[in-house]
Each structure stands twice: as structure tokens, then as C-alpha cells.
Amino acid sequence: MPNVLLTGAGGYIGFALTKKFYAEGWRVFATCLPQDRTPELETAASNSEGDIQIFEMDVTDPDNIAAVANSLRDQSIGVLLNVAGLTVHGDIKFGETDYAMWDKHFAINTVGPMRVCEAFAAHVLKSDRKIMMTISSRIGANPKYGFVGYRATKSAVSQVMFQVHLALREQGVIACACHPGWVSTPNNGNKGALTPDQIAAMLFDLVDGLQPEDGGKFFDPDGTTLQIVTQQFDQKPYGMT
Ligand SMILES: NC(=O)c1ccc[n+]([C@@H]2O[C@H](COP(=O)([O-])OP(=O)(O)OC[C@H]3O[C@@H](n4cnc5c(N)ncnc54)[C@H](OP(=O)(O)O)[C@@H]3O)[C@@H](O)[C@H]2O)c1
């Protein structure tokens, strides 16, 4: 049975991906913040006969990450999926930037995935699939003003994954980033185009179909690619404007 490790497994997309990978026959190491051990996640784990295992892991805490990596040291991880992220709940005008919040966004959205890739690289290298995927956002590539801090963290994490690709490709690792679509969650007033379960199915197919030549790419959920820095204006039905 192949193993997948997810961060942010208690979130909307993270939990949908946890259910999807489990349903497809994967063992899921579902990592999340302590407060995100939702009843739904706990129930899914307790009904899984050990195939969904929950680990408390804060992607900004190196000691915490190292402890989880150590507890899984004998496991291979075929897919490492960075889902954890801090989203935005409102824009900030130029001149009123909240720099403390921006630091927090960078620690979670950009530095966190790099920490997790480094901490679990040995586990991924032991696997057959050797995939590292981070959920970024096309907001980080769209040439528009607004949501500057969040946008910058997502732009940067796409570049981080490109760098991970360059660092590990010769060892067979496929490292890439993806936009998850505009997913309907309470974070965006449930205005998204697709549900978390719909998008989890698309992202599962995307990840499952990755080939070595896909390393370093930035994907839309349908498997088409975006540029990491883009001037693309084409708005797909699941894309954010
Ligand atoms: N929904 C969309 O339309 C959309 C579009 C583009 C990109 N994304 C990205 O997709 C990912 C999942 O988003 P979502 O919509 O499912 O939002 P979500 O429900 O808020 O999921 C994010 C999860 O990450 C967790 N998290 C925050 N800080 C963390 C930390 N330091 N360590 C570990 N986990 C942490 C959150 O916990 P708390 O809730 O307790 O903070 C939450 O459970 C995010 O990276 C987001 O930026 C979403």
C-alpha cells in the first residue's frame, strides 16, 4: 500500500484529499494543527483500520516537523502533499500593510512547504513514486493588484517548488506546484466554483498521473500548466480572477 503525507489535513481541501487518497487505496499520514483534529477527521481515521493516521504538525515548527519525520523514519512516502496554508479574509489597502500578518503568511505558505520537503525528503526518496506537490495558487501568478501578502507567498512557493525540483530531480523526485481551483469553502463565502470533494478528485488524478518530465511545473487542476510568473489572462471556470 503506498503512503501519502498531507499537511493541513483538517482543512477543507486537506480533508477532502485525505478521504480521496484513502478511498483510492492509499495509507494517509494526515498531519494538522491540534485544533484541526475535527470530528470528521477523527471519525474517518477511526473507521480506517489504521490507514488514516493523524499526526499533529505545525509547518512553522521545525522541532515538531522533525519529531513527526522521525516517528515515520521507517516509512516510504510516495506523495508528499503540502496543503496547509493561511488564506486571506479581506484585502489591505496600499499604505496599511500588516507586516506581522505578512510574516505569518510567509512562514506558513512559503517557508513551511520547504521545511516539510526537506524533513521528509528521505522518506520520499525511499518510495516508488517520489512526488512532492505543494498547493500554491494562481493568484501568485496573475498580474493584478491586491492581496499583496498572500499573493506574494503563493508566487514564492511556486518558485520554491521549482527549486526543490532542481535540487532533487536527479534523484528521481517529481516536485511541482498546483493551483487547486477556486474551491467553495466558508473562507470565500462558499462562492468557489467547485466543492472540495470535486477538486480533490481532480487533484488526485493530477498527482497520480505525474511523470518525471512534470517536475518543476505549476499545474491547474485539470492538468494544464501555468507559468510560475505569467501574463495569462484566460480565466478558467475554476480560476480566480
Ligand atoms: N479554497 C480555495 O479556493 C483556494 C484557492 C487557492 C489556493 N488555496 C490553497 O489551498 C490550501 C487549502 O485551502 P483550504 O481552502 O482548504 O483552506 P483551509 O480549510 O483554511 O485549509 C488550510 C489548513 O491549513 C491549516 N494551517 C494553517 N496554519 C498551519 C500551520 N502552521 N501548520 C499546519 N497547518 C496549518 C489551517 O488550520 P487553521 O484553520 O486552524 O488555521 C487549515 O486547516 C491552502 O494552501 C490555500 O492557500 C485554496
Tab-separated table of C-alpha atoms and ligand atoms in Angstrom:
chain	number	residue	atom	x	y	z
A	1	MET	CA	0.000	0.000	0.000
A	2	PRO	CA	1.509	3.390	-0.991
A	3	ASN	CA	1.714	6.173	1.574
A	4	VAL	CA	0.758	9.834	1.207
A	5	LEU	CA	1.551	12.523	3.763
A	6	LEU	CA	-0.600	15.644	3.775
A	7	THR	CA	-0.217	18.855	5.711
A	8	GLY	CA	-3.337	20.814	6.611
A	9	ALA	CA	-5.376	17.598	6.584
A	10	GLY	CA	-8.036	19.140	8.831
A	11	GLY	CA	-8.810	21.924	6.339
A	12	TYR	CA	-11.438	21.817	3.623
A	13	ILE	CA	-9.226	20.702	0.735
A	14	GLY	CA	-6.903	18.728	3.024
A	15	PHE	CA	-9.705	16.625	4.455
A	16	ALA	CA	-11.225	16.041	1.010
A	17	LEU	CA	-7.818	14.854	-0.227
A	18	THR	CA	-7.429	12.650	2.857
A	19	LYS	CA	-10.745	10.922	2.048
A	20	LYS	CA	-9.912	10.649	-1.657
A	21	PHE	CA	-6.450	9.112	-1.226
A	22	TYR	CA	-7.828	6.677	1.362
A	23	ALA	CA	-10.685	5.711	-0.971
A	24	GLU	CA	-8.134	5.072	-3.711
A	25	GLY	CA	-6.248	2.609	-1.520
A	26	TRP	CA	-3.531	4.802	-0.054
A	27	ARG	CA	-2.417	4.914	3.575
A	28	VAL	CA	-2.727	8.552	4.661
A	29	PHE	CA	-0.481	10.286	7.165
A	30	ALA	CA	-2.836	13.165	7.884
A	31	THR	CA	-0.957	15.968	9.598
A	32	CYS	CA	-2.679	19.019	11.026
A	33	LEU	CA	-2.644	21.548	13.826
A	34	PRO	CA	-4.006	20.209	17.138
A	35	GLN	CA	-7.153	22.328	16.821
A	36	ASP	CA	-7.827	20.907	13.358
A	37	ARG	CA	-8.420	17.355	14.583
A	38	THR	CA	-12.016	17.775	13.564
A	39	PRO	CA	-14.663	15.191	14.494
A	40	GLU	CA	-14.912	14.325	10.762
A	41	LEU	CA	-11.175	13.667	10.521
A	42	GLU	CA	-11.163	11.675	13.783
A	43	THR	CA	-14.111	9.594	12.597
A	44	ALA	CA	-12.501	8.920	9.231
A	45	ALA	CA	-9.317	7.816	10.989
A	46	SER	CA	-11.098	5.574	13.465
A	47	ASN	CA	-13.076	3.894	10.657
A	48	SER	CA	-9.961	3.301	8.539
A	49	GLU	CA	-8.350	0.400	10.419
A	50	GLY	CA	-5.141	2.373	10.731
A	51	ASP	CA	-4.939	3.529	7.142
A	52	ILE	CA	-5.613	7.147	8.087
A	53	GLN	CA	-3.199	8.137	10.822
A	54	ILE	CA	-3.351	11.613	12.351
A	55	PHE	CA	-0.207	13.488	13.398
A	56	GLU	CA	-0.197	16.920	14.982
A	57	MET	CA	2.214	19.009	12.937
A	58	ASP	CA	2.675	22.764	12.666
A	59	VAL	CA	4.539	23.504	9.429
A	60	THR	CA	6.222	26.507	11.050
A	61	ASP	CA	7.712	24.462	13.910
A	62	PRO	CA	10.963	22.716	12.906
A	63	ASP	CA	11.164	20.588	16.071
A	64	ASN	CA	7.588	19.413	15.618
A	65	ILE	CA	8.221	18.556	11.954
A	66	ALA	CA	11.435	16.709	12.833
A	67	ALA	CA	9.638	14.682	15.508
A	68	VAL	CA	6.948	13.565	13.034
A	69	ALA	CA	9.584	12.795	10.395
A	70	ASN	CA	11.474	10.727	12.951
A	71	SER	CA	8.388	8.809	14.032
A	72	LEU	CA	7.843	7.891	10.352
A	73	ARG	CA	11.524	7.199	9.630
A	74	ASP	CA	10.866	3.591	8.561
A	75	GLN	CA	8.123	4.587	6.115
A	76	SER	CA	8.370	5.481	2.474
A	77	ILE	CA	6.171	8.360	1.310
A	78	GLY	CA	5.114	8.147	-2.326
A	79	VAL	CA	3.340	11.501	-2.299
A	80	LEU	CA	4.128	14.434	-0.045
A	81	LEU	CA	1.338	16.956	-0.381
A	82	ASN	CA	1.667	20.422	1.170
A	83	VAL	CA	-1.892	21.646	1.594
A	84	ALA	CA	-1.606	23.740	4.768
A	85	GLY	CA	-1.952	27.417	4.159
A	86	LEU	CA	-3.138	30.658	5.638
A	87	THR	CA	-5.723	32.229	3.382
A	88	VAL	CA	-6.922	35.812	3.380
A	89	HIS	CA	-10.175	37.139	4.713
A	90	GLY	CA	-10.025	40.617	3.223
A	91	ASP	CA	-7.742	42.872	1.257
A	92	ILE	CA	-5.480	45.555	2.732
A	93	LYS	CA	-5.069	48.982	1.124
A	94	PHE	CA	-1.682	50.231	-0.004
A	95	GLY	CA	-0.200	52.134	2.953
A	96	GLU	CA	-1.879	49.918	5.536
A	97	THR	CA	0.095	46.701	5.089
A	98	ASP	CA	0.006	44.406	8.100
A	99	TYR	CA	3.627	43.265	8.157
A	100	ALA	CA	3.202	40.928	11.116
A	101	MET	CA	0.459	39.128	9.224
A	102	TRP	CA	2.625	39.038	6.119
A	103	ASP	CA	5.434	37.377	8.133
A	104	LYS	CA	2.920	34.797	9.343
A	105	HIS	CA	1.735	34.159	5.796
A	106	PHE	CA	5.297	33.624	4.608
A	107	ALA	CA	6.117	31.286	7.487
A	108	ILE	CA	3.112	29.071	6.720
A	109	ASN	CA	2.642	29.355	2.949
A	110	THR	CA	6.196	29.617	1.663
A	111	VAL	CA	8.770	28.531	4.243
A	112	GLY	CA	6.557	25.769	5.676
A	113	PRO	CA	6.432	23.710	2.451
A	114	MET	CA	10.217	23.960	2.095
A	115	ARG	CA	10.690	22.782	5.691
A	116	VAL	CA	8.371	19.831	5.065
A	117	CYS	CA	10.066	18.903	1.758
A	118	GLU	CA	13.458	18.907	3.445
A	119	ALA	CA	12.312	16.997	6.526
A	120	PHE	CA	10.598	14.246	4.528
A	121	ALA	CA	12.945	14.037	1.535
A	122	ALA	CA	14.480	10.783	2.786
A	123	HIS	CA	11.029	9.194	3.118
A	124	VAL	CA	10.081	10.301	-0.407
A	125	LEU	CA	13.353	9.031	-1.857
A	126	LYS	CA	12.583	5.586	-0.417
A	127	SER	CA	9.300	5.393	-2.356
A	128	ASP	CA	8.441	4.288	-5.880
A	129	ARG	CA	6.531	7.466	-6.844
A	130	LYS	CA	8.792	10.169	-5.309
A	131	ILE	CA	6.273	13.018	-5.648
A	132	MET	CA	6.308	16.331	-3.779
A	133	MET	CA	3.374	18.638	-4.588
A	134	THR	CA	2.501	21.956	-2.963
A	135	ILE	CA	-0.840	23.664	-3.279
A	136	SER	CA	0.027	27.164	-4.385
A	137	SER	CA	-2.451	29.479	-6.101
A	138	ARG	CA	-2.715	31.128	-9.469
A	139	ILE	CA	-3.254	34.373	-7.567
A	140	GLY	CA	0.533	34.261	-7.203
A	141	ALA	CA	0.952	34.429	-10.967
A	142	ASN	CA	-1.866	36.755	-12.022
A	143	PRO	CA	-0.772	40.318	-12.844
A	144	LYS	CA	-3.344	42.163	-10.754
A	145	TYR	CA	-3.155	44.407	-7.706
A	146	GLY	CA	-4.451	43.266	-4.326
A	147	PHE	CA	-3.981	40.715	-1.555
A	148	VAL	CA	-0.289	41.580	-1.799
A	149	GLY	CA	0.987	39.485	1.112
A	150	TYR	CA	-0.941	36.321	0.297
A	151	ARG	CA	-0.234	36.725	-3.422
A	152	ALA	CA	3.486	37.075	-2.771
A	153	THR	CA	3.619	33.962	-0.572
A	154	LYS	CA	1.961	31.892	-3.276
A	155	SER	CA	4.137	33.328	-6.023
A	156	ALA	CA	7.162	32.484	-3.897
A	157	VAL	CA	6.090	28.954	-3.042
A	158	SER	CA	5.660	28.080	-6.717
A	159	GLN	CA	9.261	29.167	-7.163
A	160	VAL	CA	10.252	27.172	-4.046
A	161	MET	CA	8.849	24.030	-5.625
A	162	PHE	CA	10.689	24.775	-8.844
A	163	GLN	CA	13.849	24.986	-6.767
A	164	VAL	CA	13.068	21.689	-4.997
A	165	HIS	CA	12.652	20.176	-8.457
A	166	LEU	CA	16.085	21.438	-9.488
A	167	ALA	CA	17.623	20.138	-6.272
A	168	LEU	CA	16.141	16.633	-6.358
A	169	ARG	CA	15.304	15.763	-9.958
A	170	GLU	CA	18.465	13.749	-10.481
A	171	GLN	CA	17.377	11.532	-7.602
A	172	GLY	CA	14.079	10.890	-9.353
A	173	VAL	CA	11.883	13.250	-7.348
A	174	ILE	CA	8.967	14.917	-9.167
A	175	ALA	CA	8.457	18.222	-7.338
A	176	CYS	CA	5.801	20.642	-8.537
A	177	ALA	CA	3.087	23.093	-7.539
A	178	CYS	CA	-0.573	23.405	-8.385
A	179	HIS	CA	-3.494	25.781	-8.208
A	180	PRO	CA	-6.432	23.956	-6.609
A	181	GLY	CA	-9.095	25.866	-8.429
A	182	TRP	CA	-11.385	28.367	-6.745
A	183	VAL	CA	-12.803	25.986	-4.197
A	184	SER	CA	-16.031	26.702	-2.421
A	185	THR	CA	-15.342	26.992	1.316
A	186	PRO	CA	-16.520	29.282	4.119
A	187	ASN	CA	-13.183	31.141	3.682
A	188	ASN	CA	-14.516	32.613	0.437
A	189	GLY	CA	-18.185	32.772	1.428
A	190	ASN	CA	-18.792	29.474	-0.376
A	191	LYS	CA	-18.520	31.354	-3.659
A	192	GLY	CA	-15.986	28.997	-5.258
A	193	ALA	CA	-16.676	27.124	-8.464
A	194	LEU	CA	-16.116	23.564	-7.236
A	195	THR	CA	-16.535	21.705	-3.964
A	196	PRO	CA	-13.546	20.387	-2.005
A	197	ASP	CA	-14.546	16.807	-2.930
A	198	GLN	CA	-14.733	17.682	-6.638
A	199	ILE	CA	-11.356	19.337	-6.563
A	200	ALA	CA	-9.819	16.517	-4.512
A	201	ALA	CA	-10.832	14.089	-7.263
A	202	MET	CA	-9.170	16.293	-9.896
A	203	LEU	CA	-6.025	16.773	-7.826
A	204	PHE	CA	-5.808	13.038	-7.121
A	205	ASP	CA	-5.877	12.332	-10.874
A	206	LEU	CA	-3.323	15.058	-11.472
A	207	VAL	CA	-0.925	13.725	-8.843
A	208	ASP	CA	-1.482	10.102	-9.793
A	209	GLY	CA	-0.637	10.862	-13.423
A	210	LEU	CA	2.572	12.805	-12.803
A	211	GLN	CA	5.590	11.755	-14.842
A	212	PRO	CA	9.264	12.658	-14.406
A	213	GLU	CA	9.013	15.338	-17.103
A	214	ASP	CA	6.362	17.119	-14.983
A	215	GLY	CA	8.872	18.154	-12.330
A	216	GLY	CA	9.093	21.917	-11.839
A	217	LYS	CA	5.693	22.599	-13.409
A	218	PHE	CA	2.820	24.640	-11.984
A	219	PHE	CA	-0.492	22.987	-12.719
A	220	ASP	CA	-4.117	23.952	-12.970
A	221	PRO	CA	-6.274	21.152	-11.545
A	222	ASP	CA	-7.171	19.815	-14.987
A	223	GLY	CA	-3.507	19.047	-15.651
A	224	THR	CA	-2.818	22.007	-17.929
A	225	THR	CA	0.106	24.148	-16.862
A	226	LEU	CA	0.538	27.732	-15.767
A	227	GLN	CA	3.684	29.755	-15.844
A	228	ILE	CA	5.189	30.417	-12.457
A	229	VAL	CA	5.221	34.061	-13.452
A	230	THR	CA	2.545	34.572	-16.043
A	231	GLN	CA	0.795	37.209	-18.060
A	232	GLN	CA	-2.045	34.785	-18.721
A	233	PHE	CA	-5.483	36.367	-18.534
A	234	ASP	CA	-7.535	33.361	-19.566
A	235	GLN	CA	-9.891	32.673	-16.674
A	236	LYS	CA	-10.916	29.038	-16.438
A	237	PRO	CA	-14.226	28.351	-14.647
A	238	TYR	CA	-12.293	27.271	-11.549
A	239	GLY	CA	-9.741	30.090	-11.709
A	240	MET	CA	-9.621	33.128	-9.505
A	241	THR	CA	-9.655	36.491	-11.178
B	1	LIG	N1	-10.051	27.421	-1.364
B	1	LIG	C1	-9.544	27.979	-2.459
B	1	LIG	O1	-10.286	28.452	-3.355
B	1	LIG	C2	-8.062	28.069	-2.640
B	1	LIG	C3	-7.584	28.722	-3.785
B	1	LIG	C4	-6.215	28.781	-3.987
B	1	LIG	C5	-5.363	28.185	-3.069
B	1	LIG	N2	-5.869	27.556	-1.953
B	1	LIG	C6	-4.917	26.924	-1.042
B	1	LIG	O2	-5.338	25.607	-0.771
B	1	LIG	C7	-4.874	25.216	0.530
B	1	LIG	C8	-6.045	24.669	1.346
B	1	LIG	O3	-7.018	25.703	1.431
B	1	LIG	P1	-8.489	25.495	2.017
B	1	LIG	O4	-9.387	26.281	1.137
B	1	LIG	O5	-8.776	24.061	2.270
B	1	LIG	O6	-8.366	26.306	3.370
B	1	LIG	P2	-8.324	25.804	4.897
B	1	LIG	O7	-9.527	24.990	5.214
B	1	LIG	O8	-8.087	27.036	5.713
B	1	LIG	O9	-7.066	24.838	4.932
B	1	LIG	C9	-5.795	25.236	5.329
B	1	LIG	C10	-5.400	24.424	6.528
B	1	LIG	O10	-4.048	24.728	6.875
B	1	LIG	C11	-4.021	24.827	8.283
B	1	LIG	N3	-2.865	25.556	8.784
B	1	LIG	C12	-2.731	26.895	8.972
B	1	LIG	N4	-1.528	27.151	9.524
B	1	LIG	C13	-0.910	25.959	9.687
B	1	LIG	C14	0.338	25.577	10.224
B	1	LIG	N5	1.194	26.485	10.713
B	1	LIG	N6	0.666	24.265	10.240
B	1	LIG	C15	-0.194	23.333	9.766
B	1	LIG	N7	-1.406	23.640	9.271
B	1	LIG	C16	-1.754	24.944	9.232
B	1	LIG	C17	-5.311	25.528	8.624
B	1	LIG	O11	-5.583	25.427	10.001
B	1	LIG	P3	-6.450	26.575	10.746
B	1	LIG	O12	-7.760	26.631	10.016
B	1	LIG	O13	-6.565	26.063	12.148
B	1	LIG	O14	-5.656	27.839	10.617
B	1	LIG	C18	-6.277	24.767	7.758
B	1	LIG	O15	-6.701	23.581	8.393
B	1	LIG	C19	-4.227	26.457	1.130
B	1	LIG	O16	-2.818	26.378	0.931
B	1	LIG	C20	-4.826	27.592	0.322
B	1	LIG	O17	-3.998	28.732	0.276
B	1	LIG	C21	-7.198	27.485	-1.723
